[in-house]
PDB file of C-alpha atoms in Angstrom:
ATOM      1  CA  ALA A 195      -3.100  15.326   7.998  1.00 79.00           C
ATOM      2  CA  GLN A 196      -1.498  12.170   8.947  1.00 87.00           C
ATOM      3  CA  SER A 197       1.953  10.655   8.518  1.00 92.00           C
ATOM      4  CA  VAL A 198       3.963   7.597   9.308  1.00 96.00           C
ATOM      5  CA  THR A 199       7.654   7.202  10.286  1.00 97.00           C
ATOM      6  CA  GLN A 200       9.373   3.855  10.157  1.00 97.00           C
ATOM      7  CA  LEU A 201      12.638   3.911  12.100  1.00 93.00           C
ATOM      8  CA  GLY A 202      15.277   1.914  10.260  1.00 92.00           C
ATOM      9  CA  SER A 203      15.079   1.449   6.532  1.00 95.00           C
ATOM     10  CA  HIS A 204      17.061  -1.813   7.027  1.00 97.00           C
ATOM     11  CA  VAL A 205      16.907  -4.347   9.827  1.00 97.00           C
ATOM     12  CA  SER A 206      19.001  -7.497  10.050  1.00 98.00           C
ATOM     13  CA  VAL A 207      18.313 -10.307  12.421  1.00 98.00           C
ATOM     14  CA  SER A 208      19.533 -13.851  12.815  1.00 98.00           C
ATOM     15  CA  GLU A 209      17.222 -16.721  12.102  1.00 97.00           C
ATOM     16  CA  GLY A 210      15.330 -17.531  15.368  1.00 97.00           C
ATOM     17  CA  ALA A 211      15.913 -14.041  16.808  1.00 98.00           C
ATOM     18  CA  LEU A 212      13.309 -11.445  17.755  1.00 98.00           C
ATOM     19  CA  VAL A 213      11.981  -9.300  15.027  1.00 98.00           C
ATOM     20  CA  LEU A 214      11.048  -5.674  15.914  1.00 98.00           C
ATOM     21  CA  LEU A 215      10.052  -3.235  13.321  1.00 98.00           C
ATOM     22  CA  ARG A 216       9.189   0.308  14.482  1.00 98.00           C
ATOM     23  CA  CYS A 217       6.415   2.477  13.339  1.00 98.00           C
ATOM     24  CA  ASN A 218       5.295   5.882  14.704  1.00 97.00           C
ATOM     25  CA  TYR A 219       2.256   7.726  13.350  1.00 96.00           C
ATOM     26  CA  SER A 220       0.867  11.163  13.415  1.00 92.00           C
ATOM     27  CA  SER A 221      -2.916  11.661  13.157  1.00 87.00           C
ATOM     28  CA  SER A 222      -5.250  14.257  14.357  1.00 82.00           C
ATOM     29  CA  VAL A 223      -8.138  11.719  14.687  1.00 85.00           C
ATOM     30  CA  PRO A 224      -8.176   8.244  15.973  1.00 86.00           C
ATOM     31  CA  PRO A 225      -6.141   6.253  13.609  1.00 89.00           C
ATOM     32  CA  TYR A 226      -6.521   2.868  11.884  1.00 91.00           C
ATOM     33  CA  LEU A 227      -3.197   1.328  11.530  1.00 93.00           C
ATOM     34  CA  PHE A 228      -1.894  -1.429   9.301  1.00 93.00           C
ATOM     35  CA  TRP A 229       1.193  -3.495   8.513  1.00 96.00           C
ATOM     36  CA  TYR A 230       1.797  -4.796   5.053  1.00 96.00           C
ATOM     37  CA  VAL A 231       4.508  -7.033   3.698  1.00 97.00           C
ATOM     38  CA  GLN A 232       5.877  -6.883   0.155  1.00 95.00           C
ATOM     39  CA  TYR A 233       8.068  -9.632  -1.412  1.00 92.00           C
ATOM     40  CA  PRO A 234      10.115  -9.028  -4.468  1.00 87.00           C
ATOM     41  CA  ASN A 235       8.124  -8.011  -7.592  1.00 79.00           C
ATOM     42  CA  GLN A 236       4.786  -8.578  -5.753  1.00 84.00           C
ATOM     43  CA  GLY A 237       2.041  -6.416  -4.450  1.00 88.00           C
ATOM     44  CA  LEU A 238       1.324  -5.800  -0.751  1.00 93.00           C
ATOM     45  CA  GLN A 239      -0.127  -8.306   1.527  1.00 93.00           C
ATOM     46  CA  LEU A 240      -1.955  -7.398   4.762  1.00 93.00           C
ATOM     47  CA  LEU A 241      -0.264  -8.777   7.854  1.00 96.00           C
ATOM     48  CA  LEU A 242      -2.515  -7.149  10.541  1.00 94.00           C
ATOM     49  CA  LYS A 243      -4.594  -4.186  11.319  1.00 92.00           C
ATOM     50  CA  TYR A 244      -5.831  -2.054  14.224  1.00 92.00           C
ATOM     51  CA  THR A 245      -9.100  -0.220  14.154  1.00 88.00           C
ATOM     52  CA  THR A 246     -10.706  -0.191  17.393  1.00 86.00           C
ATOM     53  CA  GLY A 247     -10.750  -2.487  20.552  1.00 87.00           C
ATOM     54  CA  ALA A 248      -7.919  -4.604  21.873  1.00 90.00           C
ATOM     55  CA  THR A 249      -4.708  -2.808  21.355  1.00 92.00           C
ATOM     56  CA  LEU A 250      -2.503  -6.113  20.913  1.00 96.00           C
ATOM     57  CA  VAL A 251      -3.314  -7.350  17.436  1.00 96.00           C
ATOM     58  CA  LYS A 252      -2.156 -10.677  16.045  1.00 96.00           C
ATOM     59  CA  GLY A 253      -1.702 -11.233  12.445  1.00 96.00           C
ATOM     60  CA  ILE A 254      -0.603 -13.834   9.967  1.00 95.00           C
ATOM     61  CA  ASN A 255       2.738 -15.766   9.981  1.00 94.00           C
ATOM     62  CA  GLY A 256       3.207 -15.169  13.704  1.00 96.00           C
ATOM     63  CA  PHE A 257       3.370 -11.468  13.700  1.00 97.00           C
ATOM     64  CA  GLU A 258       1.724  -9.076  16.109  1.00 97.00           C
ATOM     65  CA  ALA A 259       1.620  -5.354  16.861  1.00 98.00           C
ATOM     66  CA  GLU A 260       0.607  -3.304  19.732  1.00 96.00           C
ATOM     67  CA  PHE A 261      -1.124   0.010  19.407  1.00 96.00           C
ATOM     68  CA  LYS A 262       0.155   2.528  22.040  1.00 96.00           C
ATOM     69  CA  LYS A 263      -1.676   5.780  21.939  1.00 93.00           C
ATOM     70  CA  SER A 264       0.557   7.608  24.406  1.00 94.00           C
ATOM     71  CA  GLU A 265       3.662   6.753  22.325  1.00 95.00           C
ATOM     72  CA  THR A 266       1.830   7.119  18.900  1.00 95.00           C
ATOM     73  CA  SER A 267       3.390   3.820  18.053  1.00 97.00           C
ATOM     74  CA  PHE A 268       2.407   0.561  16.366  1.00 97.00           C
ATOM     75  CA  HIS A 269       5.533  -1.545  16.380  1.00 98.00           C
ATOM     76  CA  LEU A 270       5.598  -5.049  14.584  1.00 98.00           C
ATOM     77  CA  THR A 271       7.046  -8.010  16.366  1.00 98.00           C
ATOM     78  CA  LYS A 272       7.725 -11.676  15.720  1.00 98.00           C
ATOM     79  CA  PRO A 273       9.376 -13.880  18.515  1.00 97.00           C
ATOM     80  CA  SER A 274      11.460 -15.927  16.143  1.00 97.00           C
ATOM     81  CA  ALA A 275      12.514 -14.909  12.633  1.00 98.00           C
ATOM     82  CA  HIS A 276      12.324 -17.337   9.697  1.00 97.00           C
ATOM     83  CA  MET A 277      14.248 -17.041   6.515  1.00 96.00           C
ATOM     84  CA  SER A 278      10.924 -16.694   4.664  1.00 95.00           C
ATOM     85  CA  ASP A 279      10.294 -13.432   6.679  1.00 97.00           C
ATOM     86  CA  ALA A 280      12.851 -11.545   4.574  1.00 97.00           C
ATOM     87  CA  ALA A 281      10.826  -8.817   2.804  1.00 97.00           C
ATOM     88  CA  GLU A 282       9.861  -5.186   2.792  1.00 97.00           C
ATOM     89  CA  TYR A 283       7.510  -4.247   5.515  1.00 98.00           C
ATOM     90  CA  PHE A 284       5.242  -1.120   5.457  1.00 97.00           C
ATOM     91  CA  CYS A 285       3.303   0.439   8.150  1.00 97.00           C
ATOM     92  CA  ALA A 286       0.160   2.476   7.067  1.00 94.00           C
ATOM     93  CA  VAL A 287      -2.378   4.789   8.663  1.00 92.00           C
ATOM     94  CA  THR A 288      -5.838   5.857   7.833  1.00 87.00           C
ATOM     95  CA  HIS A 289      -8.907   6.949   9.755  1.00 78.00           C
ATOM     96  CA  ASN A 290     -12.618   6.283   9.751  1.00 69.00           C
ATOM     97  CA  ASN A 291     -13.487   8.917   7.316  1.00 65.00           C
ATOM     98  CA  ALA A 292     -10.562   8.188   4.926  1.00 65.00           C
ATOM     99  CA  GLY A 293     -11.337   4.553   4.772  1.00 70.00           C
ATOM    100  CA  ASN A 294      -8.991   2.664   2.422  1.00 78.00           C
ATOM    101  CA  MET A 295      -6.958   5.841   1.392  1.00 87.00           C
ATOM    102  CA  LEU A 296      -3.930   4.744   3.152  1.00 91.00           C
ATOM    103  CA  THR A 297      -0.807   6.776   4.091  1.00 93.00           C
ATOM    104  CA  PHE A 298       2.315   4.675   4.088  1.00 96.00           C
ATOM    105  CA  GLY A 299       5.624   4.911   5.769  1.00 97.00           C
ATOM    106  CA  GLY A 300       8.974   4.615   3.805  1.00 97.00           C
ATOM    107  CA  GLY A 301       9.240   0.861   4.591  1.00 97.00           C
ATOM    108  CA  THR A 302      11.784  -1.379   6.385  1.00 98.00           C
ATOM    109  CA  ARG A 303      13.716  -4.027   4.594  1.00 97.00           C
ATOM    110  CA  LEU A 304      14.071  -7.134   6.868  1.00 98.00           C
ATOM    111  CA  MET A 305      17.009  -9.232   6.283  1.00 97.00           C
ATOM    112  CA  VAL A 306      17.335 -12.719   8.010  1.00 97.00           C
ATOM    113  CA  LYS A 307      20.761 -14.250   8.361  1.00 97.00           C
ATOM    114  CA  PRO A 308      21.077 -18.021   8.605  1.00 94.00           C
TER     115      PRO A 308
ATOM    116  CA  GLU B1153     -12.623 -16.032  -6.931  1.00 51.00           C
ATOM    117  CA  THR B1154     -10.010 -14.198  -8.941  1.00 65.00           C
ATOM    118  CA  GLY B1155      -7.679 -11.643  -7.215  1.00 89.00           C
ATOM    119  CA  VAL B1156      -6.578  -8.168  -8.333  1.00 94.00           C
ATOM    120  CA  THR B1157      -4.905  -8.282 -11.702  1.00 95.00           C
ATOM    121  CA  GLN B1158      -2.924  -5.404 -13.350  1.00 97.00           C
ATOM    122  CA  SER B1159      -1.774  -5.067 -16.982  1.00 96.00           C
ATOM    123  CA  PRO B1160       0.721  -4.576 -18.269  1.00 97.00           C
ATOM    124  CA  THR B1161       3.325  -5.904 -15.838  1.00 96.00           C
ATOM    125  CA  HIS B1162       6.131  -3.788 -17.237  1.00 96.00           C
ATOM    126  CA  LEU B1163       6.395  -1.113 -19.879  1.00 96.00           C
ATOM    127  CA  ILE B1164       8.786   1.659 -21.036  1.00 98.00           C
ATOM    128  CA  LYS B1165       7.657   5.056 -22.265  1.00 98.00           C
ATOM    129  CA  THR B1166       9.331   8.053 -23.471  1.00 98.00           C
ATOM    130  CA  ARG B1167       9.185  11.407 -21.667  1.00 98.00           C
ATOM    131  CA  GLY B1168       6.191  13.389 -22.850  1.00 98.00           C
ATOM    132  CA  GLN B1169       4.110  10.400 -23.970  1.00 98.00           C
ATOM    133  CA  GLN B1170       0.889   9.240 -22.377  1.00 98.00           C
ATOM    134  CA  VAL B1171       0.281   5.820 -20.631  1.00 98.00           C
ATOM    135  CA  THR B1172      -2.716   3.813 -19.643  1.00 98.00           C
ATOM    136  CA  LEU B1173      -2.601   1.172 -16.817  1.00 98.00           C
ATOM    137  CA  ARG B1174      -5.355  -1.234 -16.201  1.00 98.00           C
ATOM    138  CA  CYS B1175      -6.780  -3.045 -13.141  1.00 97.00           C
ATOM    139  CA  SER B1176      -9.334  -5.654 -12.676  1.00 96.00           C
ATOM    140  CA  SER B1177     -10.748  -5.686  -9.225  1.00 93.00           C
ATOM    141  CA  GLN B1178     -11.371  -8.807  -7.182  1.00 90.00           C
ATOM    142  CA  SER B1179     -14.869 -10.298  -7.754  1.00 88.00           C
ATOM    143  CA  GLY B1180     -17.481  -8.330  -5.932  1.00 87.00           C
ATOM    144  CA  HIS B1181     -15.311  -5.432  -4.999  1.00 90.00           C
ATOM    145  CA  ASN B1182     -16.692  -1.941  -5.979  1.00 91.00           C
ATOM    146  CA  THR B1183     -13.802   0.207  -4.912  1.00 92.00           C
ATOM    147  CA  VAL B1184     -10.449   0.663  -6.552  1.00 94.00           C
ATOM    148  CA  SER B1185      -7.440   2.671  -5.067  1.00 94.00           C
ATOM    149  CA  TRP B1186      -4.231   3.494  -7.032  1.00 97.00           C
ATOM    150  CA  TYR B1187      -0.888   4.013  -5.453  1.00 97.00           C
ATOM    151  CA  GLN B1188       2.599   5.114  -6.895  1.00 98.00           C
ATOM    152  CA  GLN B1189       5.552   3.409  -5.357  1.00 95.00           C
ATOM    153  CA  ALA B1190       8.840   5.019  -6.299  1.00 95.00           C
ATOM    154  CA  LEU B1191      12.052   2.806  -5.941  1.00 93.00           C
ATOM    155  CA  GLY B1192      12.936   2.455  -2.319  1.00 90.00           C
ATOM    156  CA  GLN B1193       9.827   4.331  -1.017  1.00 93.00           C
ATOM    157  CA  GLY B1194       6.418   3.480   0.419  1.00 95.00           C
ATOM    158  CA  PRO B1195       3.461   3.726  -1.808  1.00 96.00           C
ATOM    159  CA  GLN B1196       1.662   7.040  -2.240  1.00 97.00           C
ATOM    160  CA  PHE B1197      -2.026   7.302  -2.555  1.00 95.00           C
ATOM    161  CA  ILE B1198      -3.080   8.683  -6.058  1.00 97.00           C
ATOM    162  CA  PHE B1199      -6.920   8.368  -6.000  1.00 95.00           C
ATOM    163  CA  GLN B1200      -9.731   6.129  -5.320  1.00 94.00           C
ATOM    164  CA  TYR B1201     -12.867   5.256  -7.363  1.00 94.00           C
ATOM    165  CA  TYR B1202     -16.096   3.989  -5.788  1.00 92.00           C
ATOM    166  CA  ARG B1203     -19.055   3.105  -8.056  1.00 91.00           C
ATOM    167  CA  GLU B1204     -17.496   4.828 -10.960  1.00 93.00           C
ATOM    168  CA  GLU B1205     -16.890   8.137  -9.282  1.00 94.00           C
ATOM    169  CA  GLU B1206     -13.673   9.600  -7.912  1.00 93.00           C
ATOM    170  CA  ASN B1207     -14.040   9.349  -4.257  1.00 90.00           C
ATOM    171  CA  GLY B1208     -10.629  10.771  -2.953  1.00 91.00           C
ATOM    172  CA  ARG B1209      -7.368  12.100  -4.353  1.00 94.00           C
ATOM    173  CA  GLY B1210      -3.927  12.444  -3.123  1.00 93.00           C
ATOM    174  CA  ASN B1211      -1.347  15.047  -3.828  1.00 94.00           C
ATOM    175  CA  PHE B1212      -0.949  14.369  -7.591  1.00 97.00           C
ATOM    176  CA  PRO B1213      -1.229  16.751 -10.594  1.00 97.00           C
ATOM    177  CA  PRO B1214      -4.180  16.638 -12.955  1.00 97.00           C
ATOM    178  CA  ARG B1215      -2.235  14.745 -15.575  1.00 98.00           C
ATOM    179  CA  PHE B1216      -2.908  11.803 -13.438  1.00 98.00           C
ATOM    180  CA  SER B1217      -6.480  10.802 -14.108  1.00 97.00           C
ATOM    181  CA  GLY B1218      -8.651   7.704 -13.814  1.00 97.00           C
ATOM    182  CA  LEU B1219     -11.744   5.870 -14.832  1.00 97.00           C
ATOM    183  CA  GLN B1220     -13.758   3.129 -13.290  1.00 96.00           C
ATOM    184  CA  PHE B1221     -16.102   1.030 -15.420  1.00 95.00           C
ATOM    185  CA  PRO B1222     -19.533  -0.619 -14.647  1.00 94.00           C
ATOM    186  CA  ASN B1223     -17.718  -3.828 -13.996  1.00 92.00           C
ATOM    187  CA  TYR B1224     -15.560  -1.982 -11.390  1.00 93.00           C
ATOM    188  CA  SER B1225     -12.377  -2.407 -13.398  1.00 95.00           C
ATOM    189  CA  SER B1226     -10.202   0.714 -13.509  1.00 97.00           C
ATOM    190  CA  GLU B1227      -7.724   2.634 -15.531  1.00 98.00           C
ATOM    191  CA  LEU B1228      -4.922   4.989 -14.477  1.00 98.00           C
ATOM    192  CA  ASN B1229      -3.910   7.541 -17.196  1.00 98.00           C
ATOM    193  CA  VAL B1230      -0.848   9.705 -17.095  1.00 98.00           C
ATOM    194  CA  ASN B1231      -0.265  12.345 -19.655  1.00 98.00           C
ATOM    195  CA  ALA B1232       2.955  14.287 -20.429  1.00 98.00           C
ATOM    196  CA  LEU B1233       5.102  11.609 -18.783  1.00 98.00           C
ATOM    197  CA  GLU B1234       8.016  12.925 -16.732  1.00 98.00           C
ATOM    198  CA  LEU B1235      11.124  10.862 -15.651  1.00 98.00           C
ATOM    199  CA  ASP B1236       9.944  10.988 -12.014  1.00 97.00           C
ATOM    200  CA  ASP B1237       6.876   9.171 -13.004  1.00 98.00           C
ATOM    201  CA  SER B1238       8.945   6.028 -13.205  1.00 98.00           C
ATOM    202  CA  ALA B1239       7.645   3.752 -10.440  1.00 97.00           C
ATOM    203  CA  LEU B1240       5.622   0.711  -9.535  1.00 96.00           C
ATOM    204  CA  TYR B1241       1.864   1.508  -9.843  1.00 97.00           C
ATOM    205  CA  LEU B1242      -0.315  -0.599  -7.549  1.00 96.00           C
ATOM    206  CA  CYS B1243      -3.997  -1.073  -7.707  1.00 96.00           C
ATOM    207  CA  ALA B1244      -6.051  -2.139  -4.675  1.00 94.00           C
ATOM    208  CA  SER B1245      -9.623  -3.268  -4.562  1.00 92.00           C
ATOM    209  CA  SER B1246     -11.927  -3.393  -1.645  1.00 88.00           C
ATOM    210  CA  LEU B1247     -15.725  -4.089  -0.897  1.00 86.00           C
ATOM    211  CA  GLY B1248     -16.607  -0.461  -0.231  1.00 78.00           C
ATOM    212  CA  PRO B1249     -14.492   2.613   0.381  1.00 78.00           C
ATOM    213  CA  SER B1250     -13.927   1.836   4.041  1.00 76.00           C
ATOM    214  CA  GLY B1251     -14.135  -0.705   6.705  1.00 68.00           C
ATOM    215  CA  SER B1252     -12.897  -3.641   4.523  1.00 74.00           C
ATOM    216  CA  GLU B1253      -9.606  -5.057   3.621  1.00 81.00           C
ATOM    217  CA  ALA B1254      -7.792  -3.620   0.554  1.00 87.00           C
ATOM    218  CA  PHE B1255      -6.425  -6.281  -1.693  1.00 89.00           C
ATOM    219  CA  PHE B1256      -3.421  -5.343  -3.853  1.00 92.00           C
ATOM    220  CA  GLY B1257      -2.409  -6.418  -7.267  1.00 94.00           C
ATOM    221  CA  GLN B1258       1.203  -7.075  -8.278  1.00 94.00           C
ATOM    222  CA  GLY B1259       1.581  -3.724  -9.862  1.00 95.00           C
ATOM    223  CA  THR B1260       2.742  -2.315 -13.169  1.00 97.00           C
ATOM    224  CA  ARG B1261       6.449  -1.256 -13.353  1.00 96.00           C
ATOM    225  CA  LEU B1262       6.645   1.915 -15.553  1.00 98.00           C
ATOM    226  CA  THR B1263       9.929   3.156 -16.564  1.00 98.00           C
ATOM    227  CA  VAL B1264      10.127   6.605 -18.400  1.00 98.00           C
ATOM    228  CA  VAL B1265      13.163   7.293 -20.459  1.00 97.00           C
TER     229      VAL B1265
END
């Protein structure tokens, strides 16, 4: 069984400030980890993913995440928030044998203040 | 290349009724996954279809069923609707059941009254 916990259902930052969205996972096998973004009334868009190899993963729109096996974490960061980053962010986990059958966390709503 | 399209975008049904939601996968994609996203929650995996066969299923009762057609489009059917079935239903297509990115549609908002 696998699960994802996203700490903080709401995160508020000022424009230009660091964005940090937390994700911890539980998996009995090596995980594949994802971050998705969802804008209002839209589907999910992939920001970045980790499968194997380099543990620091860079994604679109300046986001990156680091896989830390010892901490079972995959936190999402962006050095400088932009107003357009305001959205709902979801962390998800799967593994090699589960393919695209994703288990999602509860989501974190990011608010960016001017 | 067209993306994943879902229809309808919104619908309202009465408790006990049946509903069919439709998904057209992205061109060339042979795998479709369905997710239920209740308000304020993350998506939950319902099932996946690969080459017209169910390839995996989440923790949903049998009244949630699906189909995949030879052109890889898909339907999600829900019988005996309950109030708790009110949610955004998301379809995602991919080139194969694993190892490739899943592309999501905009979803169908189902309200059960």
